[in-house]
């Protein structure tokens, strides 16, 4: 898909970030989770306070994918102590790549992924890592296609449901 623009998310984009975050998370995970657990996670995980703190964190960066000036997806990367699990100084976590369902299969996720890899090269990290829900075969295939390999598993709590994330990494050095 051509004409996809990437733009770094700023504090004044909080409302747009909250909307795209909630919509893409809901589209991706609603069918496999209870309505109650989804509601709780969407309220807490994308609360104004939480997103403000994430946007203000110098070790996290968000980028919007835009098509015809409409936000259609986003990327969040973390480094150093902002990483959710591994706290190695010389690694980068891709915490989120989410794209609106209507744009799946149009290379938007790949463009966001390439931005994350550009950042990882600029920061000269040893490896890039992430976690993917074991019941998200589309995302697992995407990262495997891009050279990521499984190295561990961890539990992600969605409401009162404990789910297994597959931890994957791509060694760069």
PDB file of C-alpha atoms in Angstrom:
ATOM      1  CA  UNK A   1       0.000   0.000   0.000  1.00  0.00           C
ATOM      2  CA  UNK A   2       1.422   3.333  -0.994  1.00  0.00           C
ATOM      3  CA  UNK A   3       1.132   6.739   0.634  1.00  0.00           C
ATOM      4  CA  UNK A   4       1.408   5.525   4.215  1.00  0.00           C
ATOM      5  CA  UNK A   5       2.992   8.228   6.342  1.00  0.00           C
ATOM      6  CA  UNK A   6       4.582   7.700   9.727  1.00  0.00           C
ATOM      7  CA  UNK A   7       4.514  10.422  12.338  1.00  0.00           C
ATOM      8  CA  UNK A   8       5.837  10.449  15.874  1.00  0.00           C
ATOM      9  CA  UNK A   9       3.003  10.734  18.377  1.00  0.00           C
ATOM     10  CA  UNK A  10       3.075  13.843  20.580  1.00  0.00           C
ATOM     11  CA  UNK A  11       1.301  14.566  23.869  1.00  0.00           C
ATOM     12  CA  UNK A  12      -1.386  16.578  22.055  1.00  0.00           C
ATOM     13  CA  UNK A  13      -2.236  13.387  20.053  1.00  0.00           C
ATOM     14  CA  UNK A  14      -3.408  11.610  23.198  1.00  0.00           C
ATOM     15  CA  UNK A  15      -7.079  11.384  22.156  1.00  0.00           C
ATOM     16  CA  UNK A  16      -6.178   9.884  18.781  1.00  0.00           C
ATOM     17  CA  UNK A  17      -3.773   7.435  20.436  1.00  0.00           C
ATOM     18  CA  UNK A  18      -6.436   6.386  22.916  1.00  0.00           C
ATOM     19  CA  UNK A  19      -8.976   5.836  20.112  1.00  0.00           C
ATOM     20  CA  UNK A  20      -6.666   3.838  17.828  1.00  0.00           C
ATOM     21  CA  UNK A  21      -5.318   1.869  20.786  1.00  0.00           C
ATOM     22  CA  UNK A  22      -8.723   0.837  22.043  1.00  0.00           C
ATOM     23  CA  UNK A  23     -10.139   0.135  18.585  1.00  0.00           C
ATOM     24  CA  UNK A  24      -7.245  -2.004  17.328  1.00  0.00           C
ATOM     25  CA  UNK A  25      -6.909  -3.921  20.617  1.00  0.00           C
ATOM     26  CA  UNK A  26     -10.634  -4.597  20.598  1.00  0.00           C
ATOM     27  CA  UNK A  27     -10.619  -5.702  16.939  1.00  0.00           C
ATOM     28  CA  UNK A  28      -7.668  -7.988  17.585  1.00  0.00           C
ATOM     29  CA  UNK A  29      -8.701  -9.644  20.850  1.00  0.00           C
ATOM     30  CA  UNK A  30     -12.482  -9.319  21.444  1.00  0.00           C
ATOM     31  CA  UNK A  31     -13.411 -12.626  19.834  1.00  0.00           C
ATOM     32  CA  UNK A  32     -11.099 -14.590  22.137  1.00  0.00           C
ATOM     33  CA  UNK A  33     -11.905 -12.849  25.414  1.00  0.00           C
ATOM     34  CA  UNK A  34     -14.872 -12.093  27.644  1.00  0.00           C
ATOM     35  CA  UNK A  35     -16.616  -8.752  27.284  1.00  0.00           C
ATOM     36  CA  UNK A  36     -15.962  -8.006  30.971  1.00  0.00           C
ATOM     37  CA  UNK A  37     -12.195  -8.641  30.688  1.00  0.00           C
ATOM     38  CA  UNK A  38     -11.956  -6.605  27.493  1.00  0.00           C
ATOM     39  CA  UNK A  39     -13.850  -3.665  29.007  1.00  0.00           C
ATOM     40  CA  UNK A  40     -11.599  -3.631  32.075  1.00  0.00           C
ATOM     41  CA  UNK A  41      -8.391  -3.831  30.010  1.00  0.00           C
ATOM     42  CA  UNK A  42      -9.486  -1.157  27.505  1.00  0.00           C
ATOM     43  CA  UNK A  43     -10.357   1.247  30.340  1.00  0.00           C
ATOM     44  CA  UNK A  44      -7.159   0.664  32.320  1.00  0.00           C
ATOM     45  CA  UNK A  45      -4.645  -0.090  29.567  1.00  0.00           C
ATOM     46  CA  UNK A  46      -5.644   2.948  27.528  1.00  0.00           C
ATOM     47  CA  UNK A  47      -6.594   5.350  30.304  1.00  0.00           C
ATOM     48  CA  UNK A  48      -5.686   9.005  29.823  1.00  0.00           C
ATOM     49  CA  UNK A  49      -3.326   8.877  32.821  1.00  0.00           C
ATOM     50  CA  UNK A  50      -1.504   5.765  31.598  1.00  0.00           C
ATOM     51  CA  UNK A  51      -1.093   7.094  28.048  1.00  0.00           C
ATOM     52  CA  UNK A  52       0.076  10.512  29.316  1.00  0.00           C
ATOM     53  CA  UNK A  53       2.775   8.784  31.380  1.00  0.00           C
ATOM     54  CA  UNK A  54       3.817   6.588  28.452  1.00  0.00           C
ATOM     55  CA  UNK A  55       4.003   9.573  26.087  1.00  0.00           C
ATOM     56  CA  UNK A  56       6.087  11.533  28.609  1.00  0.00           C
ATOM     57  CA  UNK A  57       8.551   8.655  29.066  1.00  0.00           C
ATOM     58  CA  UNK A  58      11.812   9.448  27.248  1.00  0.00           C
ATOM     59  CA  UNK A  59      12.512   5.715  26.827  1.00  0.00           C
ATOM     60  CA  UNK A  60       9.318   5.001  24.890  1.00  0.00           C
ATOM     61  CA  UNK A  61       8.274   6.189  21.443  1.00  0.00           C
ATOM     62  CA  UNK A  62       4.955   5.970  19.619  1.00  0.00           C
ATOM     63  CA  UNK A  63       4.412   6.393  15.882  1.00  0.00           C
ATOM     64  CA  UNK A  64       1.155   6.682  13.965  1.00  0.00           C
ATOM     65  CA  UNK A  65       0.641   5.142  10.543  1.00  0.00           C
ATOM     66  CA  UNK A  66      -1.508   7.540   8.523  1.00  0.00           C
ATOM     67  CA  UNK A  67      -3.358   7.022   5.259  1.00  0.00           C
ATOM     68  CA  UNK A  68      -4.976  10.113   3.759  1.00  0.00           C
ATOM     69  CA  UNK A  69      -4.429  11.869   7.117  1.00  0.00           C
ATOM     70  CA  UNK A  70      -6.382   9.179   8.996  1.00  0.00           C
ATOM     71  CA  UNK A  71      -4.653   7.210  11.766  1.00  0.00           C
ATOM     72  CA  UNK A  72      -4.852   3.548  10.698  1.00  0.00           C
ATOM     73  CA  UNK A  73      -2.309   1.981  13.047  1.00  0.00           C
ATOM     74  CA  UNK A  74       0.473   2.623  15.491  1.00  0.00           C
ATOM     75  CA  UNK A  75       3.770   1.412  16.892  1.00  0.00           C
ATOM     76  CA  UNK A  76       5.169   1.588  20.422  1.00  0.00           C
ATOM     77  CA  UNK A  77       8.802   0.795  21.209  1.00  0.00           C
ATOM     78  CA  UNK A  78      10.592   0.815  24.567  1.00  0.00           C
ATOM     79  CA  UNK A  79      14.254   0.885  25.564  1.00  0.00           C
ATOM     80  CA  UNK A  80      16.234   0.635  28.803  1.00  0.00           C
ATOM     81  CA  UNK A  81      14.168   0.546  31.986  1.00  0.00           C
ATOM     82  CA  UNK A  82      10.927   1.241  30.102  1.00  0.00           C
ATOM     83  CA  UNK A  83      10.898  -2.253  28.639  1.00  0.00           C
ATOM     84  CA  UNK A  84       8.143  -4.372  30.136  1.00  0.00           C
ATOM     85  CA  UNK A  85      10.205  -7.485  30.942  1.00  0.00           C
ATOM     86  CA  UNK A  86      13.797  -7.533  29.822  1.00  0.00           C
ATOM     87  CA  UNK A  87      15.584  -4.495  31.199  1.00  0.00           C
ATOM     88  CA  UNK A  88      18.853  -4.859  29.276  1.00  0.00           C
ATOM     89  CA  UNK A  89      20.228  -1.462  28.357  1.00  0.00           C
ATOM     90  CA  UNK A  90      21.169  -2.491  24.858  1.00  0.00           C
ATOM     91  CA  UNK A  91      17.879  -3.997  23.659  1.00  0.00           C
ATOM     92  CA  UNK A  92      14.668  -2.658  22.175  1.00  0.00           C
ATOM     93  CA  UNK A  93      11.156  -3.932  22.831  1.00  0.00           C
ATOM     94  CA  UNK A  94       8.427  -3.699  20.239  1.00  0.00           C
ATOM     95  CA  UNK A  95       5.530  -3.437  22.662  1.00  0.00           C
ATOM     96  CA  UNK A  96       2.788  -2.743  20.136  1.00  0.00           C
ATOM     97  CA  UNK A  97       2.194  -2.860  16.416  1.00  0.00           C
ATOM     98  CA  UNK A  98      -1.525  -2.548  15.795  1.00  0.00           C
ATOM     99  CA  UNK A  99      -3.363  -1.834  12.556  1.00  0.00           C
ATOM    100  CA  UNK A 100      -7.070  -1.318  11.923  1.00  0.00           C
ATOM    101  CA  UNK A 101      -8.635  -4.549  10.679  1.00  0.00           C
ATOM    102  CA  UNK A 102      -9.700  -2.983   7.371  1.00  0.00           C
ATOM    103  CA  UNK A 103      -6.003  -2.348   6.600  1.00  0.00           C
ATOM    104  CA  UNK A 104      -4.740  -5.863   7.445  1.00  0.00           C
ATOM    105  CA  UNK A 105      -2.818  -7.436   4.578  1.00  0.00           C
ATOM    106  CA  UNK A 106      -1.871  -4.044   3.116  1.00  0.00           C
ATOM    107  CA  UNK A 107       1.718  -3.923   4.488  1.00  0.00           C
ATOM    108  CA  UNK A 108       0.951  -1.287   7.157  1.00  0.00           C
ATOM    109  CA  UNK A 109       2.249  -3.562   9.919  1.00  0.00           C
ATOM    110  CA  UNK A 110       5.411  -4.165   7.894  1.00  0.00           C
ATOM    111  CA  UNK A 111       5.971  -0.402   7.511  1.00  0.00           C
ATOM    112  CA  UNK A 112       5.586   0.059  11.285  1.00  0.00           C
ATOM    113  CA  UNK A 113       7.901  -2.898  11.881  1.00  0.00           C
ATOM    114  CA  UNK A 114      10.517  -1.382   9.567  1.00  0.00           C
ATOM    115  CA  UNK A 115      10.325   1.851  11.584  1.00  0.00           C
ATOM    116  CA  UNK A 116      11.041  -0.154  14.751  1.00  0.00           C
ATOM    117  CA  UNK A 117      14.034  -1.770  13.036  1.00  0.00           C
ATOM    118  CA  UNK A 118      15.285   1.639  11.881  1.00  0.00           C
ATOM    119  CA  UNK A 119      15.133   2.834  15.513  1.00  0.00           C
ATOM    120  CA  UNK A 120      16.932  -0.317  16.706  1.00  0.00           C
ATOM    121  CA  UNK A 121      19.753   0.264  14.212  1.00  0.00           C
ATOM    122  CA  UNK A 122      20.010   3.941  15.195  1.00  0.00           C
ATOM    123  CA  UNK A 123      20.230   2.930  18.867  1.00  0.00           C
ATOM    124  CA  UNK A 124      22.707   0.156  17.950  1.00  0.00           C
ATOM    125  CA  UNK A 125      20.958  -2.472  20.089  1.00  0.00           C
ATOM    126  CA  UNK A 126      22.056  -6.110  20.413  1.00  0.00           C
ATOM    127  CA  UNK A 127      18.587  -7.511  19.750  1.00  0.00           C
ATOM    128  CA  UNK A 128      14.901  -6.641  19.415  1.00  0.00           C
ATOM    129  CA  UNK A 129      12.313  -8.579  21.411  1.00  0.00           C
ATOM    130  CA  UNK A 130       8.550  -8.742  21.909  1.00  0.00           C
ATOM    131  CA  UNK A 131       5.715 -10.825  23.291  1.00  0.00           C
ATOM    132  CA  UNK A 132       2.866 -12.281  21.186  1.00  0.00           C
ATOM    133  CA  UNK A 133      -0.272 -13.977  22.479  1.00  0.00           C
ATOM    134  CA  UNK A 134       0.008 -17.687  21.667  1.00  0.00           C
ATOM    135  CA  UNK A 135      -3.509 -17.543  20.172  1.00  0.00           C
ATOM    136  CA  UNK A 136      -2.590 -14.835  17.643  1.00  0.00           C
ATOM    137  CA  UNK A 137      -1.279 -16.924  14.727  1.00  0.00           C
ATOM    138  CA  UNK A 138      -1.315 -13.954  12.336  1.00  0.00           C
ATOM    139  CA  UNK A 139       1.143 -11.999  14.512  1.00  0.00           C
ATOM    140  CA  UNK A 140       3.277 -15.087  15.190  1.00  0.00           C
ATOM    141  CA  UNK A 141       3.646 -15.721  11.431  1.00  0.00           C
ATOM    142  CA  UNK A 142       4.436 -12.043  10.842  1.00  0.00           C
ATOM    143  CA  UNK A 143       7.335 -12.034  13.310  1.00  0.00           C
ATOM    144  CA  UNK A 144       8.631 -15.448  12.227  1.00  0.00           C
ATOM    145  CA  UNK A 145       8.645 -14.200   8.621  1.00  0.00           C
ATOM    146  CA  UNK A 146      10.768 -11.278   9.824  1.00  0.00           C
ATOM    147  CA  UNK A 147      13.330 -13.579  11.457  1.00  0.00           C
ATOM    148  CA  UNK A 148      12.176 -13.620  15.089  1.00  0.00           C
ATOM    149  CA  UNK A 149      12.559 -16.833  17.107  1.00  0.00           C
ATOM    150  CA  UNK A 150      10.875 -17.947  20.319  1.00  0.00           C
ATOM    151  CA  UNK A 151      13.059 -17.766  23.415  1.00  0.00           C
ATOM    152  CA  UNK A 152      10.636 -17.855  26.357  1.00  0.00           C
ATOM    153  CA  UNK A 153       7.007 -17.519  27.470  1.00  0.00           C
ATOM    154  CA  UNK A 154       5.307 -15.341  30.044  1.00  0.00           C
ATOM    155  CA  UNK A 155       1.863 -14.749  31.483  1.00  0.00           C
ATOM    156  CA  UNK A 156      -0.163 -11.715  30.404  1.00  0.00           C
ATOM    157  CA  UNK A 157      -3.215 -10.911  32.514  1.00  0.00           C
ATOM    158  CA  UNK A 158      -6.279  -9.689  30.673  1.00  0.00           C
ATOM    159  CA  UNK A 159      -8.776  -8.946  33.420  1.00  0.00           C
ATOM    160  CA  UNK A 160      -9.003 -12.159  35.428  1.00  0.00           C
ATOM    161  CA  UNK A 161      -7.732 -14.339  32.563  1.00  0.00           C
ATOM    162  CA  UNK A 162      -4.109 -15.457  32.554  1.00  0.00           C
ATOM    163  CA  UNK A 163      -2.863 -15.861  28.983  1.00  0.00           C
ATOM    164  CA  UNK A 164       0.444 -17.082  27.616  1.00  0.00           C
ATOM    165  CA  UNK A 165       2.576 -14.788  25.483  1.00  0.00           C
ATOM    166  CA  UNK A 166       5.347 -16.238  23.380  1.00  0.00           C
ATOM    167  CA  UNK A 167       8.504 -14.178  23.824  1.00  0.00           C
ATOM    168  CA  UNK A 168      10.401 -13.726  20.567  1.00  0.00           C
ATOM    169  CA  UNK A 169      13.626 -12.004  19.629  1.00  0.00           C
ATOM    170  CA  UNK A 170      15.714 -11.035  16.654  1.00  0.00           C
ATOM    171  CA  UNK A 171      19.455 -11.008  17.295  1.00  0.00           C
ATOM    172  CA  UNK A 172      21.158  -8.079  15.565  1.00  0.00           C
ATOM    173  CA  UNK A 173      24.729  -8.490  16.852  1.00  0.00           C
TER     174      UNK A 173
END
